[in-house]
Amino acid sequence: MTSMTANLLYLVFALGGAGMYLLLPKENKRQAIAGAVIGALAVVGLLTVLAARVILPDETSAFFYLFAAIAVLASSRVVTHPNPVYCAVYFVLVVIAVAALLVLQRAEFLAVALVLIYAGAILVTYLFVIMLAHQGGSPIYDRRSREPLLAVLAGFVLMAAVAGRAEDLPAPVSTSTSPVAVPTADVEGAAAQPVDSNTAAIGEAVMTRYVIVLEISGVLLLVAMVGAIALSRKNVPVERLAVPTKPIGHVGREVEPY
Amino acid sequence: MPGIAEYLILGAILFALGLVGFLSRRNLIVIFLSTEVMFQGVVINAVAFARLHHHMDGQVFALFLLVIAAVEAGLALGLVVLLYRRKGTLDAEAWSLMRG
Amino acid sequence: MSVETLKLCGIVILLAPLAGAVIAGTLGPVILRGRTHWPAILGVGAAFVASVVLFTQVRGAPTDETAAVVSVYEWIANGTDSAFRVEFLIDALTSVMLMTVTGISLLVIIYSRDYMRDHGQPERGYERFFAFMALFVFSMCALVLGGNFLLLYLGWEAVGLCSYLLIGFHYGRPAAAAAAKKAFLVNRVGDFGFGLGIFLIYLTFGTLDYGAVFQMVREGITGSGDPLNTGLVTAIALLLLCGACGKSAQLPLHVWLPDAMEGPSPVSALIHAATMVTAGVYMIARCGAIFASSTVAMTVVAIIGAITALFAATIAITQTDMKRILAYSTISQLGYMILGVGVYAADAAIFHLFTHAFFKALLFLAAGSVMHAMGGIIDVRQFGGLRKILPWTFLTFLAGSLALTGFPLLSGFFSKDEIIHHALMVHPVLGVIGLITALLTAFYTFRMVFLAFFGPQRVPEGVHPHESGLWMLVPLFVLGLGAIGAGYVNIEATGRGFHHFLAPVFEHTFVANNPAHAAAHGAAGAEHLGFWAQYGLMIISGAIAIVGIVAAYVLYVKENWIPGLIRASAPRSYRTLWNKYYVDELYDASVIEPARQTGRVCVGLDDYLIDGLLWVITAIPRGLGYLVRTFQSGMLQGYALSMVAGIAIIVLLVFWA
């Protein structure tokens, strides 16, 4: 990146940070609206900056920008929406956008696996738990956030630090539409077999080189299942304690007693 | 065609947004959801690197990441249910016994 | 004199009482209990025997070898040949002092065996008493035997310590504890000057050895060979005099001695009459070379001695506590001794020291006997006519009193007379003061005798007086004989008299520098004035003593309404004398009160300034802790935030720097 582009990027990040800060759950509605506007501006700015780098935009890049925008906007809403159900639904949107991006990168198997597992299984579980632990109305912990300024600062500084260095990599070698998943010669020197689908490539990789990891992840899933069942059987004594009125770490913000 | 830098920037953005959510939300479930958003960012990065190096390792890594995410979601939500049962609230501020 | 014998005697004299003290102190409370007086008696007795042997050695020495320096061991090596050694200087003066000290100590310790008992049972602290008494004897002997200023100072401080311990023997009594403190502190003031004098000696002469220092003073050179500044010698002498004023209770540092009577009577007898207080006189006599070279210093010494003598005598005529009267009497007699050395009559002063030791110790022990009989009361207004009840005590007391007043032919007569004689020769005014003081001495002494032992028989309520036991009476008798007969050791007829014996010590110092001596006799030797001058003075002083006694008789036995009349007609003078010229009050206002104020200021500083400073210093960690505590919220997200911040910083530093 040229330094001008880099600076513009940081500017965009700053704008996005301000927007995020305003969007995080607060009592003030007007701030949320202002935040939304600023955030939208920031996303537009981001896309522009990113687009400005590329000399020849073609149709694949348009899809990238579209889905990138969706992903960023949706994930910002996941994080800032007061209602947890909405958070979960926006998260579905994020998953779909990421899946699309993966398809753009010729990782179809992964894209479909993502949608299946995340949107299908994990999100459903989340929704179940939300329903289970629903407290009716809009409880205080949904309306307020914890140290929004410091969180946004820390997160965005980290983001800028990492993203600012994202330049230092060689440009991709091929722009062909051939499946990316061309297994090159391994270090071990096994004969490379040309495959013609991403799924096959993944399957080949997993079953030969990563078979142990596969087995271990199977065991892991088993352990998790057993653990979840064990957890859910526990009888937990109910303990309703009063929480201190002055929140810890905050200065001058009240927390209601339970 | 966007190069790898854009994907990496995007991955960083998603990761950071998830991080912001993790640090600032008080609802236990939304905290974990933000963790999942962070995972998405990592997946994008992993696959982008795979494409850069023309190797399947990144995608395989992302696949197993998916497994881990599922495991973690299951156990985390079980714990959240337990915590909710104990305190009757989903507020993360209720758990500050180690305050010093 | 064989050096080996002298060394052995010296070591015995020092170590026997010390061993007695240690045994009495350690084994006394556990094993010996009521027999603890034996280690003290045996130790001091051994010292006495050794000092007699020493005396015979010195007496039998040929005339060119009358002093010996016996080195025991090298104590502090300082790289030069003027290292500090433990060494004894043994000459006539040393042997006289040693015999006096050990002899009187022995008698007093024997007396204490009965005195420190309450109806036959040893008092509480019996063992401690004898340990301290023996320790005192050791200290005094160290002072006297020492051959350099370091040992002198050591002994000086050690006797001060023993005095403190023994005055405050009944430490439970606030008055006794306060008196002990007062004695120690007032002595400290004097010792400060004394110490400065010794430092000055070391700086000027480069050594503390008696022989070397005195030799250099006589030759008029300093340690490095330069000529000696006479002002420096005067300064040294005056500083040493400070110490003497403190230890021998001269004006203005006399205030501790009357209060020291809070200690038991044997303590008063031994320490505050016969031995410790005479250390000042001994010191001036020993440092004759230094003092006699400076006429200014000698004049100051003489004036202080005379004024003190008169001052104390005037106070004594109004006091009613028998021991207080004796205390002021001691101050007055010490004034005589100091006057004596001040008028170049050091041998007369030492002679008076010798006789005074006998009769003053006798008087104190006899007063103790009276106190024992009267159940602890010693105020002469509360008893009377005791001569029938306590006959032996009365006789010995009478003997001592007569000696004190200088009654003709008793010991005090000879010694006091000598001093007045020399005073009249050198400073006539001071000699007249001495005569007036002699009159007052006779008066107040017999006032005490008549009030206590004559007149109608009165005893305080509930007291059944009885004469004391043999343990107390025998020392009284021995001392009585001494009081009467000690004067005769000076008579030429008994062979080599006292003065002759001491002459070699003083001939190069006091005698040589005596202006009156030089003027009157040329180089003809140490004989005194002609017949009439000498015997005339004797007659006058004898007459003065008798006049005083008669006056006291008239005022206190015959017409005892007169004292009341005198008191009524001069009330302010009487009150001034009764209150000891308000010296204590003066010191309290001018010295003690400012010291207390300083203490209060320091307390305030300590509380506010220093503690405040500490508080500020401790507030820093506390504040920091308070700050840091806010980070420990107990919340996972808070910690995660810190982690993220840290990671961001690291990424920035590593990848961007």
mmCIF file of N, CA and C in Angstrom, chain B residues 8-87:
data_model
loop_
_atom_site.group_PDB
_atom_site.id
_atom_site.type_symbol
_atom_site.label_atom_id
_atom_site.label_comp_id
_atom_site.label_asym_id
_atom_site.label_seq_id
_atom_site.Cartn_x
_atom_site.Cartn_y
_atom_site.Cartn_z
ATOM 1 N N LEU B 8 -6.942 -10.217 3.789
ATOM 2 C CA LEU B 8 -6.358 -10.134 5.128
ATOM 3 C C LEU B 8 -6.937 -8.955 5.897
ATOM 4 N N ILE B 9 -7.092 -7.856 5.200
ATOM 5 C CA ILE B 9 -7.691 -6.691 5.878
ATOM 6 C C ILE B 9 -9.103 -7.032 6.327
ATOM 7 N N LEU B 10 -9.828 -7.686 5.465
ATOM 8 C CA LEU B 10 -11.194 -8.052 5.826
ATOM 9 C C LEU B 10 -11.211 -8.978 7.028
ATOM 10 N N GLY B 11 -10.317 -9.953 6.986
ATOM 11 C CA GLY B 11 -10.239 -10.871 8.123
ATOM 12 C C GLY B 11 -9.931 -10.117 9.413
ATOM 13 N N ALA B 12 -8.994 -9.163 9.300
ATOM 14 C CA ALA B 12 -8.655 -8.379 10.492
ATOM 15 C C ALA B 12 -9.852 -7.584 10.973
ATOM 16 N N ILE B 13 -10.593 -7.046 10.037
ATOM 17 C CA ILE B 13 -11.754 -6.232 10.449
ATOM 18 C C ILE B 13 -12.780 -7.090 11.161
ATOM 19 N N LEU B 14 -13.071 -8.252 10.570
ATOM 20 C CA LEU B 14 -14.059 -9.107 11.221
ATOM 21 C C LEU B 14 -13.585 -9.523 12.610
ATOM 22 N N PHE B 15 -12.312 -9.882 12.676
ATOM 23 C CA PHE B 15 -11.752 -10.295 13.968
ATOM 24 C C PHE B 15 -11.885 -9.163 14.993
ATOM 25 N N ALA B 16 -11.514 -7.967 14.580
ATOM 26 C CA ALA B 16 -11.566 -6.841 15.509
ATOM 27 C C ALA B 16 -12.986 -6.526 15.924
ATOM 28 N N LEU B 17 -13.910 -6.635 14.996
ATOM 29 C CA LEU B 17 -15.297 -6.350 15.378
ATOM 30 C C LEU B 17 -15.782 -7.371 16.396
ATOM 31 N N GLY B 18 -15.445 -8.601 16.145
ATOM 32 C CA GLY B 18 -15.829 -9.619 17.117
ATOM 33 C C GLY B 18 -15.196 -9.349 18.474
ATOM 34 N N LEU B 19 -13.949 -8.905 18.449
ATOM 35 C CA LEU B 19 -13.233 -8.607 19.684
ATOM 36 C C LEU B 19 -13.908 -7.476 20.444
ATOM 37 N N VAL B 20 -14.305 -6.452 19.711
ATOM 38 C CA VAL B 20 -14.996 -5.324 20.357
ATOM 39 C C VAL B 20 -16.259 -5.811 21.044
ATOM 40 N N GLY B 21 -16.978 -6.673 20.353
ATOM 41 C CA GLY B 21 -18.198 -7.202 20.945
ATOM 42 C C GLY B 21 -17.908 -8.020 22.183
ATOM 43 N N PHE B 22 -16.854 -8.825 22.099
ATOM 44 C CA PHE B 22 -16.488 -9.667 23.246
ATOM 45 C C PHE B 22 -16.154 -8.810 24.459
ATOM 46 N N LEU B 23 -15.463 -7.700 24.204
ATOM 47 C CA LEU B 23 -15.008 -6.891 25.337
ATOM 48 C C LEU B 23 -16.096 -6.013 25.907
ATOM 49 N N SER B 24 -17.105 -5.686 25.113
ATOM 50 C CA SER B 24 -17.999 -4.666 25.627
ATOM 51 C C SER B 24 -19.419 -5.127 25.902
ATOM 52 N N ARG B 25 -19.849 -6.272 25.412
ATOM 53 C CA ARG B 25 -21.234 -6.672 25.668
ATOM 54 C C ARG B 25 -21.352 -7.338 27.027
ATOM 55 N N ARG B 26 -22.518 -7.228 27.634
ATOM 56 C CA ARG B 26 -22.718 -7.805 28.952
ATOM 57 C C ARG B 26 -23.542 -9.070 28.947
ATOM 58 N N ASN B 27 -24.224 -9.331 27.872
ATOM 59 C CA ASN B 27 -25.037 -10.533 27.800
ATOM 60 C C ASN B 27 -24.122 -11.704 27.482
ATOM 61 N N LEU B 28 -24.136 -12.737 28.308
ATOM 62 C CA LEU B 28 -23.204 -13.847 28.151
ATOM 63 C C LEU B 28 -23.311 -14.478 26.766
ATOM 64 N N ILE B 29 -24.541 -14.621 26.293
ATOM 65 C CA ILE B 29 -24.707 -15.291 25.001
ATOM 66 C C ILE B 29 -24.104 -14.445 23.897
ATOM 67 N N VAL B 30 -24.333 -13.149 23.947
ATOM 68 C CA VAL B 30 -23.800 -12.290 22.894
ATOM 69 C C VAL B 30 -22.279 -12.285 22.937
ATOM 70 N N ILE B 31 -21.728 -12.449 24.139
ATOM 71 C CA ILE B 31 -20.260 -12.535 24.222
ATOM 72 C C ILE B 31 -19.769 -13.714 23.398
ATOM 73 N N PHE B 32 -20.397 -14.851 23.565
ATOM 74 C CA PHE B 32 -19.938 -16.027 22.807
ATOM 75 C C PHE B 32 -20.201 -15.889 21.338
ATOM 76 N N LEU B 33 -21.297 -15.231 21.020
ATOM 77 C CA LEU B 33 -21.596 -14.988 19.612
ATOM 78 C C LEU B 33 -20.506 -14.144 18.974
ATOM 79 N N SER B 34 -20.024 -13.170 19.720
ATOM 80 C CA SER B 34 -18.929 -12.350 19.209
ATOM 81 C C SER B 34 -17.687 -13.190 18.986
ATOM 82 N N THR B 35 -17.507 -14.167 19.861
ATOM 83 C CA THR B 35 -16.387 -15.088 19.648
ATOM 84 C C THR B 35 -16.534 -15.785 18.292
ATOM 85 N N GLU B 36 -17.761 -16.167 17.987
ATOM 86 C CA GLU B 36 -17.976 -16.834 16.698
ATOM 87 C C GLU B 36 -17.641 -15.916 15.542
ATOM 88 N N VAL B 37 -17.949 -14.622 15.715
ATOM 89 C CA VAL B 37 -17.603 -13.665 14.654
ATOM 90 C C VAL B 37 -16.097 -13.624 14.458
ATOM 91 N N MET B 38 -15.379 -13.694 15.600
ATOM 92 C CA MET B 38 -13.911 -13.727 15.487
ATOM 93 C C MET B 38 -13.451 -14.940 14.686
ATOM 94 N N PHE B 39 -14.141 -16.045 14.901
ATOM 95 C CA PHE B 39 -13.797 -17.250 14.152
ATOM 96 C C PHE B 39 -13.933 -17.014 12.657
ATOM 97 N N GLN B 40 -14.993 -16.314 12.281
ATOM 98 C CA GLN B 40 -15.214 -16.063 10.851
ATOM 99 C C GLN B 40 -14.031 -15.329 10.250
ATOM 100 N N GLY B 41 -13.563 -14.344 10.980
ATOM 101 C CA GLY B 41 -12.408 -13.611 10.481
ATOM 102 C C GLY B 41 -11.205 -14.523 10.280
ATOM 103 N N VAL B 42 -11.011 -15.430 11.213
ATOM 104 C CA VAL B 42 -9.864 -16.341 11.130
ATOM 105 C C VAL B 42 -10.014 -17.256 9.934
ATOM 106 N N VAL B 43 -11.247 -17.692 9.693
ATOM 107 C CA VAL B 43 -11.475 -18.602 8.561
ATOM 108 C C VAL B 43 -11.106 -17.918 7.265
ATOM 109 N N ILE B 44 -11.535 -16.688 7.150
ATOM 110 C CA ILE B 44 -11.220 -15.941 5.919
ATOM 111 C C ILE B 44 -9.711 -15.863 5.742
ATOM 112 N N ASN B 45 -9.036 -15.538 6.806
ATOM 113 C CA ASN B 45 -7.576 -15.433 6.720
ATOM 114 C C ASN B 45 -6.936 -16.746 6.325
ATOM 115 N N ALA B 46 -7.392 -17.828 6.963
ATOM 116 C CA ALA B 46 -6.771 -19.136 6.693
ATOM 117 C C ALA B 46 -6.916 -19.507 5.228
ATOM 118 N N VAL B 47 -8.109 -19.317 4.740
ATOM 119 C CA VAL B 47 -8.342 -19.690 3.337
ATOM 120 C C VAL B 47 -7.576 -18.766 2.407
ATOM 121 N N ALA B 48 -7.470 -17.524 2.755
ATOM 122 C CA ALA B 48 -6.703 -16.603 1.911
ATOM 123 C C ALA B 48 -5.248 -17.025 1.839
ATOM 124 N N PHE B 49 -4.704 -17.439 2.916
ATOM 125 C CA PHE B 49 -3.308 -17.898 2.902
ATOM 126 C C PHE B 49 -3.167 -19.173 2.115
ATOM 127 N N ALA B 50 -4.181 -20.017 2.242
ATOM 128 C CA ALA B 50 -4.129 -21.254 1.450
ATOM 129 C C ALA B 50 -4.048 -20.924 -0.029
ATOM 130 N N ARG B 51 -4.849 -19.966 -0.430
ATOM 131 C CA ARG B 51 -4.845 -19.575 -1.830
ATOM 132 C C ARG B 51 -3.509 -18.959 -2.217
ATOM 133 N N LEU B 52 -2.901 -18.232 -1.301
ATOM 134 C CA LEU B 52 -1.628 -17.608 -1.626
ATOM 135 C C LEU B 52 -0.560 -18.653 -1.875
ATOM 136 N N HIS B 53 -0.527 -19.635 -1.000
ATOM 137 C CA HIS B 53 0.546 -20.623 -1.103
ATOM 138 C C HIS B 53 0.176 -21.812 -1.962
ATOM 139 N N HIS B 54 -0.984 -21.837 -2.542
ATOM 140 C CA HIS B 54 -1.442 -22.936 -3.393
ATOM 141 C C HIS B 54 -1.348 -24.267 -2.669
ATOM 142 N N HIS B 55 -1.842 -24.260 -1.467
ATOM 143 C CA HIS B 55 -1.711 -25.443 -0.627
ATOM 144 C C HIS B 55 -3.038 -25.686 0.062
ATOM 145 N N MET B 56 -3.368 -26.920 0.370
ATOM 146 C CA MET B 56 -4.642 -27.200 1.020
ATOM 147 C C MET B 56 -4.598 -27.020 2.510
ATOM 148 N N ASP B 57 -3.435 -26.773 3.038
ATOM 149 C CA ASP B 57 -3.322 -26.764 4.503
ATOM 150 C C ASP B 57 -4.230 -25.739 5.142
ATOM 151 N N GLY B 58 -4.325 -24.592 4.530
ATOM 152 C CA GLY B 58 -5.162 -23.536 5.096
ATOM 153 C C GLY B 58 -6.607 -23.965 5.159
ATOM 154 N N GLN B 59 -7.076 -24.622 4.132
ATOM 155 C CA GLN B 59 -8.492 -25.002 4.139
ATOM 156 C C GLN B 59 -8.745 -26.122 5.127
ATOM 157 N N VAL B 60 -7.802 -27.049 5.194
ATOM 158 C CA VAL B 60 -7.947 -28.114 6.185
ATOM 159 C C VAL B 60 -7.969 -27.512 7.578
ATOM 160 N N PHE B 61 -7.070 -26.548 7.791
ATOM 161 C CA PHE B 61 -7.027 -25.862 9.082
ATOM 162 C C PHE B 61 -8.378 -25.229 9.369
ATOM 163 N N ALA B 62 -8.918 -24.540 8.384
ATOM 164 C CA ALA B 62 -10.219 -23.900 8.576
ATOM 165 C C ALA B 62 -11.281 -24.946 8.894
ATOM 166 N N LEU B 63 -11.205 -26.109 8.288
ATOM 167 C CA LEU B 63 -12.196 -27.154 8.546
ATOM 168 C C LEU B 63 -12.152 -27.598 9.989
ATOM 169 N N PHE B 64 -10.950 -27.846 10.440
ATOM 170 C CA PHE B 64 -10.863 -28.294 11.829
ATOM 171 C C PHE B 64 -11.202 -27.171 12.796
ATOM 172 N N LEU B 65 -10.957 -25.952 12.357
ATOM 173 C CA LEU B 65 -11.386 -24.807 13.142
ATOM 174 C C LEU B 65 -12.890 -24.844 13.338
ATOM 175 N N LEU B 66 -13.563 -25.252 12.319
ATOM 176 C CA LEU B 66 -15.004 -25.383 12.375
ATOM 177 C C LEU B 66 -15.409 -26.385 13.445
ATOM 178 N N VAL B 67 -14.669 -27.497 13.474
ATOM 179 C CA VAL B 67 -14.947 -28.518 14.492
ATOM 180 C C VAL B 67 -14.789 -27.920 15.881
ATOM 181 N N ILE B 68 -13.692 -27.242 16.033
ATOM 182 C CA ILE B 68 -13.442 -26.641 17.355
ATOM 183 C C ILE B 68 -14.533 -25.655 17.714
ATOM 184 N N ALA B 69 -14.945 -24.884 16.738
ATOM 185 C CA ALA B 69 -15.998 -23.901 17.008
ATOM 186 C C ALA B 69 -17.260 -24.586 17.479
ATOM 187 N N ALA B 70 -17.572 -25.671 16.825
ATOM 188 C CA ALA B 70 -18.788 -26.387 17.227
ATOM 189 C C ALA B 70 -18.652 -26.902 18.652
ATOM 190 N N VAL B 71 -17.533 -27.516 18.928
ATOM 191 C CA VAL B 71 -17.299 -28.049 20.284
ATOM 192 C C VAL B 71 -17.425 -26.946 21.317
ATOM 193 N N GLU B 72 -16.764 -25.880 20.990
ATOM 194 C CA GLU B 72 -16.753 -24.776 21.949
ATOM 195 C C GLU B 72 -18.150 -24.222 22.151
ATOM 196 N N ALA B 73 -18.884 -24.087 21.077
ATOM 197 C CA ALA B 73 -20.242 -23.560 21.216
ATOM 198 C C ALA B 73 -21.078 -24.454 22.105
ATOM 199 N N GLY B 74 -20.952 -25.742 21.876
ATOM 200 C CA GLY B 74 -21.754 -26.647 22.684
ATOM 201 C C GLY B 74 -21.458 -26.518 24.156
ATOM 202 N N LEU B 75 -20.186 -26.621 24.484
ATOM 203 C CA LEU B 75 -19.824 -26.566 25.905
ATOM 204 C C LEU B 75 -20.115 -25.199 26.500
ATOM 205 N N ALA B 76 -19.809 -24.154 25.748
ATOM 206 C CA ALA B 76 -20.022 -22.800 26.279
ATOM 207 C C ALA B 76 -21.491 -22.565 26.583
ATOM 208 N N LEU B 77 -22.317 -23.011 25.704
ATOM 209 C CA LEU B 77 -23.734 -22.757 25.948
ATOM 210 C C LEU B 77 -24.236 -23.581 27.124
ATOM 211 N N GLY B 78 -23.686 -24.773 27.282
ATOM 212 C CA GLY B 78 -24.052 -25.537 28.467
ATOM 213 C C GLY B 78 -23.687 -24.784 29.736
ATOM 214 N N LEU B 79 -22.509 -24.229 29.724
ATOM 215 C CA LEU B 79 -22.071 -23.462 30.889
ATOM 216 C C LEU B 79 -22.934 -22.231 31.096
ATOM 217 N N VAL B 80 -23.280 -21.589 29.995
ATOM 218 C CA VAL B 80 -24.108 -20.376 30.129
ATOM 219 C C VAL B 80 -25.427 -20.733 30.793
ATOM 220 N N VAL B 81 -25.970 -21.885 30.385
ATOM 221 C CA VAL B 81 -27.236 -22.302 31.001
ATOM 222 C C VAL B 81 -27.051 -22.497 32.491
ATOM 223 N N LEU B 82 -25.944 -23.155 32.867
ATOM 224 C CA LEU B 82 -25.685 -23.368 34.295
ATOM 225 C C LEU B 82 -25.559 -22.047 35.035
ATOM 226 N N LEU B 83 -24.807 -21.154 34.439
ATOM 227 C CA LEU B 83 -24.603 -19.865 35.086
ATOM 228 C C LEU B 83 -25.926 -19.138 35.236
ATOM 229 N N TYR B 84 -26.727 -19.256 34.206
ATOM 230 C CA TYR B 84 -28.031 -18.572 34.261
ATOM 231 C C TYR B 84 -28.894 -19.150 35.368
ATOM 232 N N ARG B 85 -28.815 -20.443 35.497
ATOM 233 C CA ARG B 85 -29.619 -21.071 36.540
ATOM 234 C C ARG B 85 -29.163 -20.622 37.912
ATOM 235 N N ARG B 86 -27.843 -20.416 38.066
ATOM 236 C CA ARG B 86 -27.324 -20.074 39.395
ATOM 237 C C ARG B 86 -27.688 -18.662 39.814
ATOM 238 N N LYS B 87 -27.518 -17.756 38.874
ATOM 239 C CA LYS B 87 -27.720 -16.368 39.275
ATOM 240 C C LYS B 87 -29.023 -15.777 38.798
#
